[in-house]
PDB file of C-alpha atoms and ligand atoms in Angstrom:
ATOM      1  CA  UNK A   1       0.000   0.000   0.000  1.00 79.00           C
ATOM      2  CA  UNK A   2       1.484   3.325  -1.035  1.00 96.00           C
ATOM      3  CA  UNK A   3       1.464   6.194   1.452  1.00 95.00           C
ATOM      4  CA  UNK A   4      -0.234   9.461   0.442  1.00 98.00           C
ATOM      5  CA  UNK A   5       2.354  12.193   0.066  1.00 98.00           C
ATOM      6  CA  UNK A   6       1.423  15.880   0.086  1.00 98.00           C
ATOM      7  CA  UNK A   7       4.130  18.456  -0.604  1.00 98.00           C
ATOM      8  CA  UNK A   8       4.053  22.244  -0.633  1.00 98.00           C
ATOM      9  CA  UNK A   9       6.354  24.020  -3.058  1.00 98.00           C
ATOM     10  CA  UNK A  10       6.479  27.612  -1.836  1.00 98.00           C
ATOM     11  CA  UNK A  11       8.432  28.756  -4.921  1.00 98.00           C
ATOM     12  CA  UNK A  12       9.815  32.321  -4.546  1.00 98.00           C
ATOM     13  CA  UNK A  13       7.508  33.338  -1.709  1.00 98.00           C
ATOM     14  CA  UNK A  14       8.035  34.148   1.990  1.00 98.00           C
ATOM     15  CA  UNK A  15      11.001  35.847   3.608  1.00 98.00           C
ATOM     16  CA  UNK A  16      12.744  34.013   6.447  1.00 98.00           C
ATOM     17  CA  UNK A  17      10.616  35.752   9.078  1.00 97.00           C
ATOM     18  CA  UNK A  18       7.339  35.209   7.183  1.00 98.00           C
ATOM     19  CA  UNK A  19       8.317  31.574   6.686  1.00 98.00           C
ATOM     20  CA  UNK A  20       9.001  31.087  10.366  1.00 98.00           C
ATOM     21  CA  UNK A  21       5.586  32.339  11.334  1.00 98.00           C
ATOM     22  CA  UNK A  22       3.837  30.293   8.664  1.00 98.00           C
ATOM     23  CA  UNK A  23       5.758  27.110   9.534  1.00 98.00           C
ATOM     24  CA  UNK A  24       4.805  27.461  13.200  1.00 98.00           C
ATOM     25  CA  UNK A  25       1.153  27.613  12.249  1.00 98.00           C
ATOM     26  CA  UNK A  26       1.520  24.651   9.874  1.00 98.00           C
ATOM     27  CA  UNK A  27       3.126  22.452  12.523  1.00 98.00           C
ATOM     28  CA  UNK A  28       0.162  23.075  14.748  1.00 97.00           C
ATOM     29  CA  UNK A  29      -2.521  22.638  12.078  1.00 97.00           C
ATOM     30  CA  UNK A  30      -1.055  19.535  10.454  1.00 97.00           C
ATOM     31  CA  UNK A  31      -0.132  17.508  13.496  1.00 96.00           C
ATOM     32  CA  UNK A  32      -3.006  15.056  12.975  1.00 95.00           C
ATOM     33  CA  UNK A  33      -2.519  14.486   9.250  1.00 96.00           C
ATOM     34  CA  UNK A  34      -2.071  10.851   8.283  1.00 97.00           C
ATOM     35  CA  UNK A  35      -0.349  11.594   4.962  1.00 97.00           C
ATOM     36  CA  UNK A  36       3.368  12.112   4.610  1.00 98.00           C
ATOM     37  CA  UNK A  37       3.995  15.854   4.263  1.00 98.00           C
ATOM     38  CA  UNK A  38       6.829  17.980   2.993  1.00 98.00           C
ATOM     39  CA  UNK A  39       7.279  21.735   2.641  1.00 98.00           C
ATOM     40  CA  UNK A  40       9.883  23.362   0.426  1.00 99.00           C
ATOM     41  CA  UNK A  41      10.585  26.981   1.421  1.00 98.00           C
ATOM     42  CA  UNK A  42      13.075  29.114  -0.536  1.00 98.00           C
ATOM     43  CA  UNK A  43      16.761  28.592   0.352  1.00 98.00           C
ATOM     44  CA  UNK A  44      16.898  31.748   2.483  1.00 98.00           C
ATOM     45  CA  UNK A  45      14.148  30.444   4.765  1.00 98.00           C
ATOM     46  CA  UNK A  46      15.429  26.879   5.180  1.00 98.00           C
ATOM     47  CA  UNK A  47      17.369  27.588   8.334  1.00 98.00           C
ATOM     48  CA  UNK A  48      14.492  29.263  10.172  1.00 97.00           C
ATOM     49  CA  UNK A  49      11.960  26.643   9.064  1.00 98.00           C
ATOM     50  CA  UNK A  50      14.336  23.793   9.886  1.00 98.00           C
ATOM     51  CA  UNK A  51      14.299  24.494  13.618  1.00 97.00           C
ATOM     52  CA  UNK A  52      10.489  24.666  13.578  1.00 98.00           C
ATOM     53  CA  UNK A  53       9.726  21.425  11.735  1.00 98.00           C
ATOM     54  CA  UNK A  54      12.466  19.360  13.412  1.00 98.00           C
ATOM     55  CA  UNK A  55      10.888  16.428  15.255  1.00 97.00           C
ATOM     56  CA  UNK A  56       7.451  17.011  13.696  1.00 98.00           C
ATOM     57  CA  UNK A  57       5.577  15.074  10.991  1.00 97.00           C
ATOM     58  CA  UNK A  58       6.632  17.614   8.335  1.00 98.00           C
ATOM     59  CA  UNK A  59       9.660  16.839   6.166  1.00 98.00           C
ATOM     60  CA  UNK A  60      11.860  19.778   5.156  1.00 98.00           C
ATOM     61  CA  UNK A  61      12.551  20.055   1.426  1.00 99.00           C
ATOM     62  CA  UNK A  62      14.483  22.363  -0.893  1.00 99.00           C
ATOM     63  CA  UNK A  63      13.288  23.533  -4.302  1.00 98.00           C
ATOM     64  CA  UNK A  64      16.499  22.906  -6.210  1.00 98.00           C
ATOM     65  CA  UNK A  65      20.128  21.886  -5.785  1.00 98.00           C
ATOM     66  CA  UNK A  66      23.418  22.105  -7.655  1.00 98.00           C
ATOM     67  CA  UNK A  67      24.611  19.257  -9.867  1.00 98.00           C
ATOM     68  CA  UNK A  68      28.062  19.597  -8.242  1.00 98.00           C
ATOM     69  CA  UNK A  69      29.317  18.886  -4.732  1.00 98.00           C
ATOM     70  CA  UNK A  70      31.267  22.139  -4.257  1.00 98.00           C
ATOM     71  CA  UNK A  71      33.401  24.662  -6.103  1.00 98.00           C
ATOM     72  CA  UNK A  72      33.135  27.629  -8.447  1.00 98.00           C
ATOM     73  CA  UNK A  73      29.386  27.551  -9.152  1.00 98.00           C
ATOM     74  CA  UNK A  74      28.220  31.048  -8.324  1.00 98.00           C
ATOM     75  CA  UNK A  75      24.725  31.137  -6.915  1.00 98.00           C
ATOM     76  CA  UNK A  76      24.399  27.373  -6.513  1.00 98.00           C
ATOM     77  CA  UNK A  77      23.619  25.414  -3.345  1.00 98.00           C
ATOM     78  CA  UNK A  78      25.290  22.059  -2.688  1.00 98.00           C
ATOM     79  CA  UNK A  79      23.740  18.912  -1.221  1.00 98.00           C
ATOM     80  CA  UNK A  80      25.969  19.232   1.831  1.00 98.00           C
ATOM     81  CA  UNK A  81      24.672  22.761   2.490  1.00 98.00           C
ATOM     82  CA  UNK A  82      21.135  21.371   2.467  1.00 98.00           C
ATOM     83  CA  UNK A  83      21.967  18.403   4.676  1.00 98.00           C
ATOM     84  CA  UNK A  84      23.634  20.745   7.156  1.00 98.00           C
ATOM     85  CA  UNK A  85      20.240  22.429   7.653  1.00 98.00           C
ATOM     86  CA  UNK A  86      18.501  19.061   8.101  1.00 98.00           C
ATOM     87  CA  UNK A  87      16.913  19.237   4.669  1.00 98.00           C
ATOM     88  CA  UNK A  88      15.765  15.713   3.835  1.00 98.00           C
ATOM     89  CA  UNK A  89      14.202  16.110   0.381  1.00 99.00           C
ATOM     90  CA  UNK A  90      14.788  18.104  -2.775  1.00 99.00           C
ATOM     91  CA  UNK A  91      12.495  18.956  -5.691  1.00 99.00           C
ATOM     92  CA  UNK A  92      14.336  18.471  -8.990  1.00 99.00           C
ATOM     93  CA  UNK A  93      13.309  18.939 -12.606  1.00 98.00           C
ATOM     94  CA  UNK A  94      10.493  21.395 -11.911  1.00 98.00           C
ATOM     95  CA  UNK A  95       9.114  22.816 -15.160  1.00 98.00           C
ATOM     96  CA  UNK A  96       9.997  26.336 -14.005  1.00 98.00           C
ATOM     97  CA  UNK A  97      13.627  25.211 -13.745  1.00 98.00           C
ATOM     98  CA  UNK A  98      13.405  23.495 -17.130  1.00 98.00           C
ATOM     99  CA  UNK A  99      11.649  26.338 -18.958  1.00 97.00           C
ATOM    100  CA  UNK A 100      12.786  29.556 -17.244  1.00 98.00           C
ATOM    101  CA  UNK A 101      16.327  28.421 -16.389  1.00 98.00           C
ATOM    102  CA  UNK A 102      16.967  26.055 -19.280  1.00 98.00           C
ATOM    103  CA  UNK A 103      17.650  22.924 -17.245  1.00 98.00           C
ATOM    104  CA  UNK A 104      18.020  19.878 -19.473  1.00 98.00           C
ATOM    105  CA  UNK A 105      17.164  16.242 -18.806  1.00 98.00           C
ATOM    106  CA  UNK A 106      20.907  15.559 -18.600  1.00 98.00           C
ATOM    107  CA  UNK A 107      21.506  18.237 -15.953  1.00 98.00           C
ATOM    108  CA  UNK A 108      18.479  17.071 -13.967  1.00 98.00           C
ATOM    109  CA  UNK A 109      19.807  13.511 -14.136  1.00 99.00           C
ATOM    110  CA  UNK A 110      23.156  14.656 -12.686  1.00 98.00           C
ATOM    111  CA  UNK A 111      21.332  16.420  -9.863  1.00 99.00           C
ATOM    112  CA  UNK A 112      19.135  13.397  -9.123  1.00 99.00           C
ATOM    113  CA  UNK A 113      22.107  11.040  -8.941  1.00 98.00           C
ATOM    114  CA  UNK A 114      24.075  13.440  -6.732  1.00 98.00           C
ATOM    115  CA  UNK A 115      21.137  14.023  -4.369  1.00 99.00           C
ATOM    116  CA  UNK A 116      20.512  10.284  -3.992  1.00 98.00           C
ATOM    117  CA  UNK A 117      24.194   9.555  -3.442  1.00 98.00           C
ATOM    118  CA  UNK A 118      24.144  12.046  -0.553  1.00 98.00           C
ATOM    119  CA  UNK A 119      21.069  10.508   1.080  1.00 98.00           C
ATOM    120  CA  UNK A 120      18.537  13.130   0.027  1.00 99.00           C
ATOM    121  CA  UNK A 121      15.067  12.076  -1.010  1.00 98.00           C
ATOM    122  CA  UNK A 122      14.102  13.370  -4.483  1.00 99.00           C
ATOM    123  CA  UNK A 123      10.784  14.673  -5.793  1.00 99.00           C
ATOM    124  CA  UNK A 124      11.364  14.398  -9.529  1.00 99.00           C
ATOM    125  CA  UNK A 125       9.041  16.575 -11.638  1.00 98.00           C
ATOM    126  CA  UNK A 126       7.917  15.766 -15.148  1.00 98.00           C
ATOM    127  CA  UNK A 127       5.140  17.016 -17.407  1.00 98.00           C
ATOM    128  CA  UNK A 128       4.262  18.225 -20.881  1.00 97.00           C
ATOM    129  CA  UNK A 129       3.481  21.711 -22.204  1.00 96.00           C
ATOM    130  CA  UNK A 130       0.154  22.591 -23.791  1.00 94.00           C
ATOM    131  CA  UNK A 131       1.686  22.460 -27.296  1.00 94.00           C
ATOM    132  CA  UNK A 132       3.049  18.996 -26.613  1.00 96.00           C
ATOM    133  CA  UNK A 133      -0.323  17.811 -25.293  1.00 94.00           C
ATOM    134  CA  UNK A 134      -2.188  19.231 -28.290  1.00 92.00           C
ATOM    135  CA  UNK A 135       0.300  17.550 -30.628  1.00 96.00           C
ATOM    136  CA  UNK A 136      -0.468  14.175 -28.980  1.00 96.00           C
ATOM    137  CA  UNK A 137       3.026  13.906 -27.521  1.00 98.00           C
ATOM    138  CA  UNK A 138       2.264  13.452 -23.810  1.00 98.00           C
ATOM    139  CA  UNK A 139       3.558   9.892 -23.597  1.00 98.00           C
ATOM    140  CA  UNK A 140       6.687  10.490 -25.651  1.00 98.00           C
ATOM    141  CA  UNK A 141       7.603  13.614 -23.648  1.00 98.00           C
ATOM    142  CA  UNK A 142       7.034  11.899 -20.325  1.00 98.00           C
ATOM    143  CA  UNK A 143       8.918   8.798 -21.495  1.00 98.00           C
ATOM    144  CA  UNK A 144      11.950  10.883 -22.425  1.00 98.00           C
ATOM    145  CA  UNK A 145      11.886  12.858 -19.169  1.00 98.00           C
ATOM    146  CA  UNK A 146      11.586   9.750 -17.008  1.00 98.00           C
ATOM    147  CA  UNK A 147      14.100   7.671 -18.946  1.00 98.00           C
ATOM    148  CA  UNK A 148      16.759  10.370 -19.114  1.00 98.00           C
ATOM    149  CA  UNK A 149      16.105  11.731 -15.630  1.00 98.00           C
ATOM    150  CA  UNK A 150      16.500   8.320 -14.004  1.00 98.00           C
ATOM    151  CA  UNK A 151      19.336   7.091 -16.189  1.00 98.00           C
ATOM    152  CA  UNK A 152      21.910   5.348 -13.982  1.00 98.00           C
ATOM    153  CA  UNK A 153      19.626   5.320 -10.920  1.00 98.00           C
ATOM    154  CA  UNK A 154      19.474   1.768  -9.560  1.00 98.00           C
ATOM    155  CA  UNK A 155      16.390   0.118  -8.116  1.00 98.00           C
ATOM    156  CA  UNK A 156      17.612   0.487  -4.522  1.00 98.00           C
ATOM    157  CA  UNK A 157      18.037   4.244  -4.917  1.00 98.00           C
ATOM    158  CA  UNK A 158      14.703   4.526  -6.708  1.00 98.00           C
ATOM    159  CA  UNK A 159      13.013   3.869  -3.343  1.00 98.00           C
ATOM    160  CA  UNK A 160      14.037   7.414  -2.411  1.00 98.00           C
ATOM    161  CA  UNK A 161      12.438   8.957  -5.497  1.00 98.00           C
ATOM    162  CA  UNK A 162       8.897  10.298  -5.777  1.00 98.00           C
ATOM    163  CA  UNK A 163       7.680  11.312  -9.226  1.00 99.00           C
ATOM    164  CA  UNK A 164       5.525  14.439  -9.537  1.00 98.00           C
ATOM    165  CA  UNK A 165       3.492  14.666 -12.738  1.00 98.00           C
ATOM    166  CA  UNK A 166       2.855  18.346 -13.318  1.00 98.00           C
ATOM    167  CA  UNK A 167       1.377  19.214 -16.709  1.00 97.00           C
ATOM    168  CA  UNK A 168       2.903  22.629 -17.432  1.00 96.00           C
ATOM    169  CA  UNK A 169      -0.393  24.055 -18.700  1.00 93.00           C
ATOM    170  CA  UNK A 170      -2.036  23.344 -15.329  1.00 93.00           C
ATOM    171  CA  UNK A 171       0.569  25.092 -13.166  1.00 91.00           C
ATOM    172  CA  UNK A 172      -0.620  28.357 -11.665  1.00 89.00           C
ATOM    173  CA  UNK A 173      -3.337  28.665 -14.304  1.00 89.00           C
ATOM    174  CA  UNK A 174      -6.358  27.425 -12.391  1.00 86.00           C
ATOM    175  CA  UNK A 175      -6.728  24.732 -15.086  1.00 85.00           C
ATOM    176  CA  UNK A 176      -6.461  21.241 -13.653  1.00 83.00           C
ATOM    177  CA  UNK A 177      -6.184  18.046 -15.637  1.00 86.00           C
ATOM    178  CA  UNK A 178      -9.362  16.041 -15.180  1.00 94.00           C
ATOM    179  CA  UNK A 179      -8.790  13.309 -12.604  1.00 96.00           C
ATOM    180  CA  UNK A 180      -9.162  10.711 -15.395  1.00 96.00           C
ATOM    181  CA  UNK A 181      -6.656  12.439 -17.704  1.00 96.00           C
ATOM    182  CA  UNK A 182      -4.159  12.812 -14.874  1.00 97.00           C
ATOM    183  CA  UNK A 183      -4.657   9.196 -13.828  1.00 98.00           C
ATOM    184  CA  UNK A 184      -4.019   8.002 -17.388  1.00 98.00           C
ATOM    185  CA  UNK A 185      -0.625   9.688 -17.391  1.00 98.00           C
ATOM    186  CA  UNK A 186       0.122   8.343 -13.907  1.00 98.00           C
ATOM    187  CA  UNK A 187      -0.680   4.840 -15.147  1.00 98.00           C
ATOM    188  CA  UNK A 188       1.602   5.367 -18.104  1.00 98.00           C
ATOM    189  CA  UNK A 189       4.440   6.512 -15.807  1.00 98.00           C
ATOM    190  CA  UNK A 190       3.866   3.487 -13.585  1.00 98.00           C
ATOM    191  CA  UNK A 191       4.051   1.166 -16.591  1.00 98.00           C
ATOM    192  CA  UNK A 192       7.263   2.856 -17.621  1.00 98.00           C
ATOM    193  CA  UNK A 193       8.789   2.224 -14.190  1.00 98.00           C
ATOM    194  CA  UNK A 194       7.830  -1.434 -14.593  1.00 98.00           C
ATOM    195  CA  UNK A 195       9.507  -1.524 -17.991  1.00 98.00           C
ATOM    196  CA  UNK A 196      12.667   0.235 -16.731  1.00 98.00           C
ATOM    197  CA  UNK A 197      12.871  -1.507 -13.333  1.00 98.00           C
ATOM    198  CA  UNK A 198      10.392  -4.106 -12.079  1.00 98.00           C
ATOM    199  CA  UNK A 199       6.768  -4.724 -11.101  1.00 98.00           C
ATOM    200  CA  UNK A 200       7.782  -4.209  -7.478  1.00 98.00           C
ATOM    201  CA  UNK A 201       9.387  -0.847  -8.158  1.00 98.00           C
ATOM    202  CA  UNK A 202       6.348   0.179 -10.172  1.00 98.00           C
ATOM    203  CA  UNK A 203       3.899  -0.792  -7.398  1.00 98.00           C
ATOM    204  CA  UNK A 204       5.964   1.065  -4.829  1.00 98.00           C
ATOM    205  CA  UNK A 205       6.475   4.280  -6.802  1.00 98.00           C
ATOM    206  CA  UNK A 206       4.641   7.215  -5.262  1.00 98.00           C
ATOM    207  CA  UNK A 207       3.398   9.505  -8.037  1.00 98.00           C
ATOM    208  CA  UNK A 208       2.139  12.947  -7.054  1.00 98.00           C
ATOM    209  CA  UNK A 209      -0.022  15.154  -9.240  1.00 97.00           C
ATOM    210  CA  UNK A 210       0.690  18.890  -9.409  1.00 97.00           C
ATOM    211  CA  UNK A 211      -0.992  21.793 -11.173  1.00 96.00           C
ATOM    212  CA  UNK A 212      -3.652  24.008  -9.580  1.00 95.00           C
ATOM    213  CA  UNK A 213      -4.403  21.515  -6.794  1.00 97.00           C
ATOM    214  CA  UNK A 214      -6.907  23.128  -4.432  1.00 97.00           C
ATOM    215  CA  UNK A 215      -9.073  21.970  -1.501  1.00 98.00           C
ATOM    216  CA  UNK A 216     -12.052  21.571  -3.840  1.00 97.00           C
ATOM    217  CA  UNK A 217     -10.361  19.307  -6.411  1.00 96.00           C
ATOM    218  CA  UNK A 218      -7.825  17.353  -4.360  1.00 98.00           C
ATOM    219  CA  UNK A 219     -10.168  14.625  -3.158  1.00 97.00           C
ATOM    220  CA  UNK A 220     -11.279  13.499  -6.611  1.00 97.00           C
ATOM    221  CA  UNK A 221      -7.682  13.564  -7.825  1.00 97.00           C
ATOM    222  CA  UNK A 222      -6.462  11.453  -4.907  1.00 98.00           C
ATOM    223  CA  UNK A 223      -9.390   9.056  -5.297  1.00 97.00           C
ATOM    224  CA  UNK A 224      -7.868   7.913  -8.600  1.00 98.00           C
ATOM    225  CA  UNK A 225      -6.085   4.567  -8.560  1.00 98.00           C
ATOM    226  CA  UNK A 226      -2.621   5.859  -9.444  1.00 98.00           C
ATOM    227  CA  UNK A 227      -2.540   9.348  -7.931  1.00 98.00           C
ATOM    228  CA  UNK A 228      -0.719   9.022  -4.630  1.00 98.00           C
ATOM    229  CA  UNK A 229      -0.414  12.606  -3.524  1.00 98.00           C
ATOM    230  CA  UNK A 230      -0.019  16.187  -4.595  1.00 98.00           C
ATOM    231  CA  UNK A 231       2.720  18.720  -5.188  1.00 98.00           C
ATOM    232  CA  UNK A 232       0.999  21.979  -4.364  1.00 98.00           C
ATOM    233  CA  UNK A 233       2.136  25.456  -5.351  1.00 98.00           C
ATOM    234  CA  UNK A 234      -0.175  28.427  -4.750  1.00 98.00           C
ATOM    235  CA  UNK A 235      -2.524  26.667  -2.333  1.00 98.00           C
ATOM    236  CA  UNK A 236       0.408  25.626  -0.125  1.00 98.00           C
ATOM    237  CA  UNK A 237       0.894  29.309   0.802  1.00 98.00           C
ATOM    238  CA  UNK A 238      -2.484  29.528   2.483  1.00 98.00           C
ATOM    239  CA  UNK A 239      -2.843  27.850   5.853  1.00 98.00           C
ATOM    240  CA  UNK A 240      -6.472  26.809   5.525  1.00 98.00           C
ATOM    241  CA  UNK A 241      -6.043  25.541   1.955  1.00 98.00           C
ATOM    242  CA  UNK A 242      -2.922  23.513   2.661  1.00 98.00           C
ATOM    243  CA  UNK A 243      -4.480  22.091   5.800  1.00 98.00           C
ATOM    244  CA  UNK A 244      -7.570  20.991   3.859  1.00 98.00           C
ATOM    245  CA  UNK A 245      -5.398  19.386   1.175  1.00 98.00           C
ATOM    246  CA  UNK A 246      -3.071  17.659   3.640  1.00 98.00           C
ATOM    247  CA  UNK A 247      -5.939  16.234   5.660  1.00 97.00           C
ATOM    248  CA  UNK A 248      -8.180  15.249   2.759  1.00 96.00           C
ATOM    249  CA  UNK A 249      -7.381  11.542   3.162  1.00 94.00           C
ATOM    250  CA  UNK A 250      -7.526  11.449   6.979  1.00 94.00           C
TER     251      UNK A 250
HETATM  252  P1  13P B   1       0.225  25.516  -8.554  1.00 62.85           P
HETATM  253  O1  13P B   1      -0.380  24.599  -7.513  1.00 62.85           O
HETATM  254  O2  13P B   1       0.328  26.935  -8.109  1.00 62.85           O
HETATM  255  O3  13P B   1      -0.434  25.341  -9.882  1.00 62.85           O
HETATM  256  O4  13P B   1       1.757  25.024  -8.737  1.00 62.85           O
HETATM  257  C1  13P B   1       2.027  23.688  -8.948  1.00 62.85           C
HETATM  258  C2  13P B   1       3.484  23.480  -8.884  1.00 62.85           C
HETATM  259  O5  13P B   1       4.220  23.912  -9.762  1.00 62.85           O
HETATM  260  C3  13P B   1       4.034  22.787  -7.712  1.00 62.85           C
HETATM  261  O6  13P B   1       5.367  22.450  -7.892  1.00 62.85           O
END
């Protein structure tokens, strides 16, 4: 039985002091949630949030990470810097990193392998653009992203990977994939994991959906057979909304 996994990607929102206050409220509001939960504040707020979520049922995540361990990489953050703040998970391959910052499947693959080798859990994002969907390319795009992103990742390490399917056209737009459409892609991703690894790995793989997840649509998404959680952007910045999402399967 796969565990429900709800994650909040705060993106470029909340200063360190705002984050501290919000995290304190979250710890209190989410203490009875049965799902696994993660929040990913911006880098500058990780330290303040770390001391607040330590010892609670909320996992601390980062939104990105360097593909290198250390050195002359201006502006980058290494895995060790994250681990030093008790960060346990990292979101990699987000479409905003791919599209706005030009991250390639190859770069994302380097980051995934480095994160796993350092003991970080990875939330690996994939998803097609509207043009790709309209051109009937959803499966080929997702196949390429998954295959290249996980290249060289062995089945043991795969246990520390969650896949987040986030159709780009549904992110921040208020447009959500229908639960059936999303589930179809999730089933395709699961079949791909079976093809690349094994039936066991495929059964175990937690696949989150992301893209305009809100309290009023989360339940029908999570009721689908292959949707195991949510990666939430905008609604994770509002206490009541994130609480309702996190507790929807209690
Ligand atoms: P929204 O929930 O704001 O659409 O963002 C989704 C997302 O990109 C989470 O990583």
